[in-house]
Short mmCIF file of C-alpha atoms in Angstrom, two decimals:
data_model
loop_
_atom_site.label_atom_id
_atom_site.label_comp_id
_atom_site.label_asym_id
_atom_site.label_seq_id
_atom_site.Cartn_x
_atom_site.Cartn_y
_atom_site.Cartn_z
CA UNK A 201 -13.89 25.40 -172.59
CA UNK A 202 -14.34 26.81 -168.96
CA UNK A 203 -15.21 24.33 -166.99
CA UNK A 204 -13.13 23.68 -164.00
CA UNK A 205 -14.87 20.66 -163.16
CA UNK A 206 -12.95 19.18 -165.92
CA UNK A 207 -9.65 19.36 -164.76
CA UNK A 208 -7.29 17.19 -162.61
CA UNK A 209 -4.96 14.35 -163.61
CA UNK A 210 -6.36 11.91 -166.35
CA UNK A 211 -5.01 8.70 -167.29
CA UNK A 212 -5.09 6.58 -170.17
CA UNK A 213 -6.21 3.37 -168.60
CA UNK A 214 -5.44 0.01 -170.15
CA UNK A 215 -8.96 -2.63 -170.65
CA UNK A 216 -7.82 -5.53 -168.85
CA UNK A 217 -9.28 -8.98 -169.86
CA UNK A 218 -8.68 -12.41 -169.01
CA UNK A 219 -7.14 -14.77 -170.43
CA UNK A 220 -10.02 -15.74 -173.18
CA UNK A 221 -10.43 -12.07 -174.15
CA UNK A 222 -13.24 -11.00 -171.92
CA UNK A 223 -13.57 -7.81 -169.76
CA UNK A 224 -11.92 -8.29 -166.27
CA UNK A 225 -14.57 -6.72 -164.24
CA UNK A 226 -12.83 -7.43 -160.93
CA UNK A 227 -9.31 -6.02 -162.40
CA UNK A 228 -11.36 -2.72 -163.40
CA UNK A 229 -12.36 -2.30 -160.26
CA UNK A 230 -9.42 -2.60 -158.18
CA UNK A 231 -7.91 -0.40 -161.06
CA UNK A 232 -10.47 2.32 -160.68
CA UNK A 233 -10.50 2.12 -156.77
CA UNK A 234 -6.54 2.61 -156.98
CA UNK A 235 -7.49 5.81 -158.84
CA UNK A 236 -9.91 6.97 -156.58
CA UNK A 237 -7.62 6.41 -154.10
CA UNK A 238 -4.73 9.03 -155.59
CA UNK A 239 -7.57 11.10 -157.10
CA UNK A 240 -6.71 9.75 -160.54
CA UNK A 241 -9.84 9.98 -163.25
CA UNK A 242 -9.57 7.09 -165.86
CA UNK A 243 -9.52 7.75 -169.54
CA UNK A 244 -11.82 4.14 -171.13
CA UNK A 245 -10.94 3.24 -174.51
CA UNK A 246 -8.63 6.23 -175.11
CA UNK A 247 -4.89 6.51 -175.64
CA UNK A 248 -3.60 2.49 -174.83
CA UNK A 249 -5.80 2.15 -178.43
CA UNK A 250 -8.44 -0.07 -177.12
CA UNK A 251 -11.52 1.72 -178.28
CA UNK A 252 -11.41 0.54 -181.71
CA UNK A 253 -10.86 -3.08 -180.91
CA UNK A 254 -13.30 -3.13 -177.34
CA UNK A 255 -16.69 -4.58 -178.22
CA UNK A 256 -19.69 -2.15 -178.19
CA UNK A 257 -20.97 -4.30 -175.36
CA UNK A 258 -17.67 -4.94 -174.02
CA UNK A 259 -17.33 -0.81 -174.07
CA UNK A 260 -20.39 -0.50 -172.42
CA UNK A 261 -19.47 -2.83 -170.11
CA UNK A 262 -16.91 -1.35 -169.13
CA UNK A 263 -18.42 1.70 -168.77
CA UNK A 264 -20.97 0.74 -166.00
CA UNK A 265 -18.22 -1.14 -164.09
CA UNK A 266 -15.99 1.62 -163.95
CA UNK A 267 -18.60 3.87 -162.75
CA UNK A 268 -20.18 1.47 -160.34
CA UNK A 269 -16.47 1.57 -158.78
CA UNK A 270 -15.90 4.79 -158.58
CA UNK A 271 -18.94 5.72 -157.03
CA UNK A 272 -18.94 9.55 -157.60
CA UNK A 273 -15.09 9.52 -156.04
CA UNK A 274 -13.50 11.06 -159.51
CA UNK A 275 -14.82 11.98 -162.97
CA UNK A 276 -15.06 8.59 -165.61
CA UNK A 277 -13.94 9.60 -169.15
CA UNK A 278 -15.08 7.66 -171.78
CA UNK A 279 -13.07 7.19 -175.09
CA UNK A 280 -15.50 7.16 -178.18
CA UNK A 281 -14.20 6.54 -181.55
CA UNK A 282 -15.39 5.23 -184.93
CA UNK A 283 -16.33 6.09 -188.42
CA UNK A 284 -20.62 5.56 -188.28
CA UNK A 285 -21.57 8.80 -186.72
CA UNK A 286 -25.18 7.06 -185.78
CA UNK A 287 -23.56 4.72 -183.88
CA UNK A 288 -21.02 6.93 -182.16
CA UNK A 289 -24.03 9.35 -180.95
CA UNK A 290 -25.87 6.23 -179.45
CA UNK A 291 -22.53 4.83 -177.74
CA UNK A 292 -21.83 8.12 -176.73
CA UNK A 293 -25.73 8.19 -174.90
CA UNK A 294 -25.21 4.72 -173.08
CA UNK A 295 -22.47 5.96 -172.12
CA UNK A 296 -23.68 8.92 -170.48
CA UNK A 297 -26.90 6.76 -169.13
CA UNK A 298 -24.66 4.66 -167.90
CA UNK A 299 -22.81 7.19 -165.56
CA UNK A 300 -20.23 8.15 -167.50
CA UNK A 301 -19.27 12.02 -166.98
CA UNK A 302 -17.36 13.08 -169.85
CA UNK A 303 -17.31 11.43 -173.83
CA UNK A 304 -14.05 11.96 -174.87
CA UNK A 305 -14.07 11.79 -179.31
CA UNK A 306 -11.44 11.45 -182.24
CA UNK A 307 -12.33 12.08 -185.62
CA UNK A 308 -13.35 9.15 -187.76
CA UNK A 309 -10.55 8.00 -189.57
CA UNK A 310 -11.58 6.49 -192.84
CA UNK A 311 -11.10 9.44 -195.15
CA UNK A 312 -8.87 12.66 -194.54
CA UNK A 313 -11.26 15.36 -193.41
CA UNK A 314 -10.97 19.02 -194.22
CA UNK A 315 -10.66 21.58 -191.68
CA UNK A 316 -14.33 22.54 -191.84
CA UNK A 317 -15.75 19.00 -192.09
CA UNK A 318 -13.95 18.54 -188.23
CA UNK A 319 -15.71 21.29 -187.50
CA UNK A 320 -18.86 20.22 -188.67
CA UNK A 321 -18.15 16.87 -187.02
CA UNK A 322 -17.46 17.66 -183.40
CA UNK A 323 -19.92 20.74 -183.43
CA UNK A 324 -22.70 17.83 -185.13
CA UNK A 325 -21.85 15.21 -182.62
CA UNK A 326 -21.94 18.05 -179.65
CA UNK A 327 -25.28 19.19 -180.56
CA UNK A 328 -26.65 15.76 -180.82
CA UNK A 329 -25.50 14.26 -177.38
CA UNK A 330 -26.62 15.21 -173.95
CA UNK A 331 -23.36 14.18 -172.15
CA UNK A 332 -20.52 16.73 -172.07
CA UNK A 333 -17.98 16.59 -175.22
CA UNK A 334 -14.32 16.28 -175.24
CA UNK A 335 -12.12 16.69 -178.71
CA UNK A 336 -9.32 14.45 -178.70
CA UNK A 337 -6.53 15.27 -181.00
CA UNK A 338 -4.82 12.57 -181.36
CA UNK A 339 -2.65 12.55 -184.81
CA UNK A 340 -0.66 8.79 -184.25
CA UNK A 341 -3.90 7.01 -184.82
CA UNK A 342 -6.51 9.56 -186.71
CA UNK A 343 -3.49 10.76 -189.15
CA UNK A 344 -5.33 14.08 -188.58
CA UNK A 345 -4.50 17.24 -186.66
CA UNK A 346 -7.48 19.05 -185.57
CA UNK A 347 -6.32 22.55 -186.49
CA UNK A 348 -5.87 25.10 -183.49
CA UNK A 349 -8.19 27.86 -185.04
CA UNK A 350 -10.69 25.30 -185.16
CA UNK A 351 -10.39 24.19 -181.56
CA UNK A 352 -10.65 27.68 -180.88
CA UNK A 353 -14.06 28.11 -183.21
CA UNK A 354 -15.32 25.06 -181.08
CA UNK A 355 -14.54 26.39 -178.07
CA UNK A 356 -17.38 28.57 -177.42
CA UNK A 357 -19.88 25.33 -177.72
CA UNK A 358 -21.59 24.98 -174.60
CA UNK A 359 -21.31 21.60 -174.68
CA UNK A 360 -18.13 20.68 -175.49
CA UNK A 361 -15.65 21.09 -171.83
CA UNK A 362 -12.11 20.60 -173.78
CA UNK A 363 -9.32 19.38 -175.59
CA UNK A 364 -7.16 16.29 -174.71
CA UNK A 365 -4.09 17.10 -176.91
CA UNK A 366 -2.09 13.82 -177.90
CA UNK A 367 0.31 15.50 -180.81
CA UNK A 368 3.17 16.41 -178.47
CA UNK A 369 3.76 19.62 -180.29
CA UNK A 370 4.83 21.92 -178.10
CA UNK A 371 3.60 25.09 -179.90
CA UNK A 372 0.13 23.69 -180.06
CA UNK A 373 0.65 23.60 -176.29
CA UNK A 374 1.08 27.10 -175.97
CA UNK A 375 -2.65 27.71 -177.62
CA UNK A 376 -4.95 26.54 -175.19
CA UNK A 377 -6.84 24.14 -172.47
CA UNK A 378 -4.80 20.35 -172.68
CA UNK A 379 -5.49 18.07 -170.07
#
């Protein structure tokens, strides 16, 4: 997870919409412009728990509006989450067609997953997109903690760029790459 193109501030930004629950285009870009602005790069979908309730064509939406803003000012991460793995690889591709730079993935969150199956997970998913992969650890909404050893293991993927860390553990701070 070398990749010092990946690096900066990153912010969970919130999916405006208008009052009769559609995407505020014009509020995402004055958001995203404000970013460029203080060299900011915008985390879609991610922490403020919008992915799982943003329309696939809402998300995609999005997506292209954000980048379309930015216009190649700062890096556009773009939250991915979900429990059918087809689905999340061919988000994950429009997404990255789309202009997005970085695909930023939590674990599907139906069943508890062993260790090795979120291994097998993020090392699938990384293999099967052409976009660059970020884990996201994020334990308050997953109920899963993506062990360090196997952050480590998935480190040497040349595909995946890093690790956004939500657990606020400190010792799992002390391990490794959190942006």
């Amino acid at each position: 997870m070398n990749n010092s193109q990946y690096r900066g501030v990153v912010v969970p930004m919130v999916t405006p919409v208008t009052q009769d629950g559609r995407l505020d285009t014009e509020a995402v870009q004055r958001i995203i412009d404000f970013f460029a602005q203080n060299k900011v790069s915008p985390l879609l979908m991610g922490t403020t728990g919008e992915g799982n309730s943003v329309s696939q064509a809402d998300g995609q939406l999005f997506v292209e509006t954000a980048v379309k803003a930015a216009n190649g000012r700062i890096l556009i991460y773009a939250g991915l989450t979900g429990n059918c793995f087809a689905e999340q690889v061919r988000q994950a591709e429009i997404y990255t067609a789309l202009g997005a730079d970085v695909i930023v993935a939590t674990l599907p969150t139906y069943y508890a997953l062993t260790p090795d199956q979120m291994y097998e997970y993020y090392k699938t998913l990384a293999d099967c997109i052409t976009g660059p992969l970020m884990l996201y650890n994020i334990l308050a909404t997953t109920h899963m903690s993506i062990p360090v050893d196997i952050i480590k293991k998935l480190a040497d993927h040349p595909n995946i760029v890093g690790l956004k860390d939500s657990e606020r553990d400190l010792e799992r701070g002390a391990y490794g790459p959190v942006y």
